[in-house]
Structures are given as C-alpha cells and as structure tokens.
Amino acid sequence: MMDSQRLLEQVESTATVLQVIRRSDGYLHVSIGSQDLLSCLIRARTETGFLVLQLISVVDRIEDGKFQLTYILENPDDSSILILSALFPREGCTVPTLSEIWPAAETFERELHEMYGIDFPGNDRQDEEFILEGWKDKPPMRRDFDTLEYSIRMFGERWPRNHHDPRQFIGERVGEWETPMSGEEGS
Amino acid sequence: MSSMYCNCKPEAPRSQLKAWAKVDELARANSLWVTAYGTGCGAIELRPLHTSRFDMERFGIAMRPTPRQADVLIVSGYLSVKTLKRVIRVYEQMQDPKYIVALGSCTINGGMYYDSYNTLNVLDRYLPVDVYIMGCMPRPEAIIDGFGLLMEKIKAGRADGWEHYRENLEWYRDNQKKVIPKWDLPDYNW
Ligand code: SF4
C-alpha cells in the first residue's frame, strides 16, 4: 500500500495543494486549485495507477459562491484511495469533462448537469435527461432553488393537518381499549 | 402500438338489476385481487402481509402479476411525478370495477416529503382513492383493517371511485397534465 506521504508528494508535483483534509495509510484527501484539477487527475490515472473513478460529487457552497467538486479515485492494485476536491465559481460553472479519460464520468456529469446546472463542455450527452422528465425549472439540487415554493406551486397546498397532543389523544382513547392491564387493575 | 389498447372514451357499464348488483358486490368484496406493484417505502409492509405471517389470502386478497386481472391498486407511499405516469397507466389498464387503496401519510398530504420538488402532495387530485390507510408506514394490521373497510364499502355499493374517475375524466386529466410535463400517454388508455 502506498503511504500517504509519497502520494502527497506526487500530487504536489502537479498541483497546488491548498489543504490536506484527511490522510492515513493508503488514503489521501486533498483540496487543490481548480486550474490543476484536470492535469492532476490525468496524472493520477496514467502514472500512479488510480484507474477507477468511483464518484464525482458536488457540494453547493452558496455562502462562498462556489461549487466544490470532489473526485474519488481508487487504485485497484493496492486499494488505496485518492480524493481530490476543487472549488469552482458557482455562476456559469464550467468544469472540464473527464469522459475521454473515464467513460463512466459521462454519466456522473450528466447527473450533475441536470441536478446542479454545471456545464461540462465536451460531454456530448450532458443534455440528455438523466432522472427528471421534462424538467423546466432551475436545477433542483442548487440551494437557491426553493423546493417548498415549487412543491406548493406545482402540486398545490397540502390538506390541513390536525395536531394532537399524544398524551391527551391516547389518554382519551385508552379507555376504549381492553388491555390485560385494565383487568388486573380492577381486581 | 395503438392496436394493443382501446383508445376510446370509457363508457358507463350497462345498468343492472339491483338484486344482481348485490350478488356482484358480495362476490367482489370477498375476492380482491391486487396488482403486484409497489411505490415508495410502504411496499415493504406488504411483504409480511402476503406471506405466511399475516397471510392476506385468508381474506380472499391475492396478488396478481398483471393489472388486467386485478381489482385493487395499492399506492404504497410517495409518488414521484415519474411514477405517477406509470401508475396512471396501470390504473387505466385495470378492468372495471377497480379500487385504489392508498397507504401512508405521503399519499394523504405529502407526509415527510411535502416540500420535495418531485413527489405529489395529495394523491386524490390525480386518481380516485377509495380508502386511505394512515401511518408512516402503516403496519400490516392497519392494512388488513383498511381492506376490511374497503370490503364494507364495496358491499354497501359505495366504493365508486372508478365511476367518479370516468365521469370526471377531464378534471383528472387536467390535474395530471399539470404535473407531468412530458405527457406522452394516449388520452384514453383502457
Ligand atoms: S408515508 Fe412514510 S413510509 Fe410511507 S412512503 Fe411516505 S415516508 Fe415512506
């Protein structure tokens, strides 16, 4: 298993490492500058043996006006994990596609395009529908998308609800139930 | 494709002798066949119900593999917009008379998904529900209780959601088309 120090040195040789988020043997999670992301990923695959792209995920950091993209790579020979995170500006977010390098990335990117509106130029299938059918609104996973407002506008107000204090509500009804306990109490 | 279903407006059934209708209702109430179809989390509680522990076949309730042979559609929880389209299709392919049993708070008022961008809040606006069973999710005992209610309704001749659906098809269609942006079903699909 590759120790994390060597892995870190290798990442540092291609990218500006902004922060080491977590490290242990065979596991390294770093955040790097977004401009180095593509070269760093290619290098990890071609030179360090991280052949498997497990996941691309996004966190919407709306307070900073950024999307944080996280790429999880695995080396199948020794099962070590390399996780690279990078921040991209939120408005008009454009991220280089990986579909040439990992065909599986095409599907991940399609999902992120639909759910967050991130543009991956070069990914031919990103405009195809992934989960939603005929979605016309803002991408629903962006945090500035108001799901409650959408739900009311689209599906109508829900029916009014009655609230019961459980103690009182159950207390009222408990007399209607015959339980073994009530018999014992009477005797 | 269009040769595979009838695409004309559904007609009202021929009128029937009252006494004969009573016999029909009795027979229907005691052999409820359910489409084997589950949505949402509620379908989990149907497994113990139709296997040996709670054994719903002792009440004459059985699962059918195709909607064409079934009388009851159980909507077992939240419905996403995408699933609604399939459920409408399944419901309309069932033969009259047919009944809908809706499980869980999600079908009643959206439940814990009331603010989701993708799930309906009130099922009754899109399909005619005969019996609601509350709970999140309802226990098998509650579902049996609900079926008891449905049987009583059928025997009393009050389980007429399917007639209501046929008579108010335009209203239901409007509501359905409002939430399903990509409407590619035939207009009548029975
Ligand atoms: S009512 Fe509860 S159990 Fe049923 S579908 Fe909704 S969340 Fe799931």
PDB file of C-alpha atoms in Angstrom, chain B residues 32 71-75 91 94 97-103 107 123-124 127-133 146-147 149-154 157-165 172:
ATOM      1  CA  LEU B  32     -59.966  -8.728  -4.024  1.00  0.00           C
ATOM      2  CA  ASP B  71     -59.304  -5.103  -8.944  1.00  0.00           C
ATOM      3  CA  VAL B  72     -57.233  -3.213  -6.415  1.00  0.00           C
ATOM      4  CA  LEU B  73     -54.278  -0.932  -6.908  1.00  0.00           C
ATOM      5  CA  ILE B  74     -52.274  -0.233  -3.774  1.00  0.00           C
ATOM      6  CA  VAL B  75     -50.381   3.022  -3.947  1.00  0.00           C
ATOM      7  CA  TYR B  91     -54.756   2.015 -13.185  1.00  0.00           C
ATOM      8  CA  MET B  94     -57.336  -2.430 -14.938  1.00  0.00           C
ATOM      9  CA  PRO B  97     -64.736  -2.088 -11.239  1.00  0.00           C
ATOM     10  CA  LYS B  98     -61.461  -1.146  -9.645  1.00  0.00           C
ATOM     11  CA  TYR B  99     -60.421   0.347  -6.365  1.00  0.00           C
ATOM     12  CA  ILE B 100     -57.455   2.293  -5.076  1.00  0.00           C
ATOM     13  CA  VAL B 101     -56.061   1.857  -1.595  1.00  0.00           C
ATOM     14  CA  ALA B 102     -53.519   4.490  -0.620  1.00  0.00           C
ATOM     15  CA  LEU B 103     -51.020   3.837   2.140  1.00  0.00           C
ATOM     16  CA  THR B 107     -50.364   9.907  -0.265  1.00  0.00           C
ATOM     17  CA  LEU B 123     -52.996  11.722  -4.415  1.00  0.00           C
ATOM     18  CA  ASP B 124     -56.727  12.313  -4.608  1.00  0.00           C
ATOM     19  CA  LEU B 127     -56.508   9.352  -9.038  1.00  0.00           C
ATOM     20  CA  PRO B 128     -59.698   8.449  -7.153  1.00  0.00           C
ATOM     21  CA  VAL B 129     -58.767   6.928  -3.809  1.00  0.00           C
ATOM     22  CA  ASP B 130     -61.311   4.677  -2.114  1.00  0.00           C
ATOM     23  CA  VAL B 131     -59.530   4.001   1.146  1.00  0.00           C
ATOM     24  CA  TYR B 132     -56.671   5.821   2.820  1.00  0.00           C
ATOM     25  CA  ILE B 133     -54.670   3.997   5.442  1.00  0.00           C
ATOM     26  CA  GLY B 146     -58.112  -0.889   5.675  1.00  0.00           C
ATOM     27  CA  PHE B 147     -59.032  -3.790   3.443  1.00  0.00           C
ATOM     28  CA  LEU B 149     -63.080  -1.056   5.325  1.00  0.00           C
ATOM     29  CA  LEU B 150     -62.825  -1.428   1.575  1.00  0.00           C
ATOM     30  CA  MET B 151     -64.839  -4.635   1.694  1.00  0.00           C
ATOM     31  CA  GLU B 152     -67.564  -2.927   3.687  1.00  0.00           C
ATOM     32  CA  LYS B 153     -67.584  -0.066   1.217  1.00  0.00           C
ATOM     33  CA  ILE B 154     -67.896  -2.447  -1.706  1.00  0.00           C
ATOM     34  CA  GLY B 157     -72.062  -0.134  -3.017  1.00  0.00           C
ATOM     35  CA  ARG B 158     -70.102   2.962  -2.030  1.00  0.00           C
ATOM     36  CA  ALA B 159     -66.710   2.093  -3.485  1.00  0.00           C
ATOM     37  CA  ASP B 160     -67.390   4.053  -6.651  1.00  0.00           C
ATOM     38  CA  GLY B 161     -64.109   5.875  -7.181  1.00  0.00           C
ATOM     39  CA  TRP B 162     -63.732   4.332 -10.639  1.00  0.00           C
ATOM     40  CA  GLU B 163     -67.135   5.676 -11.714  1.00  0.00           C
ATOM     41  CA  HIS B 164     -66.201   9.069 -10.382  1.00  0.00           C
ATOM     42  CA  TYR B 165     -62.961   8.903 -12.342  1.00  0.00           C
ATOM     43  CA  TYR B 172     -58.375  14.371 -13.507  1.00  0.00           C
TER      44      TYR B 172
END
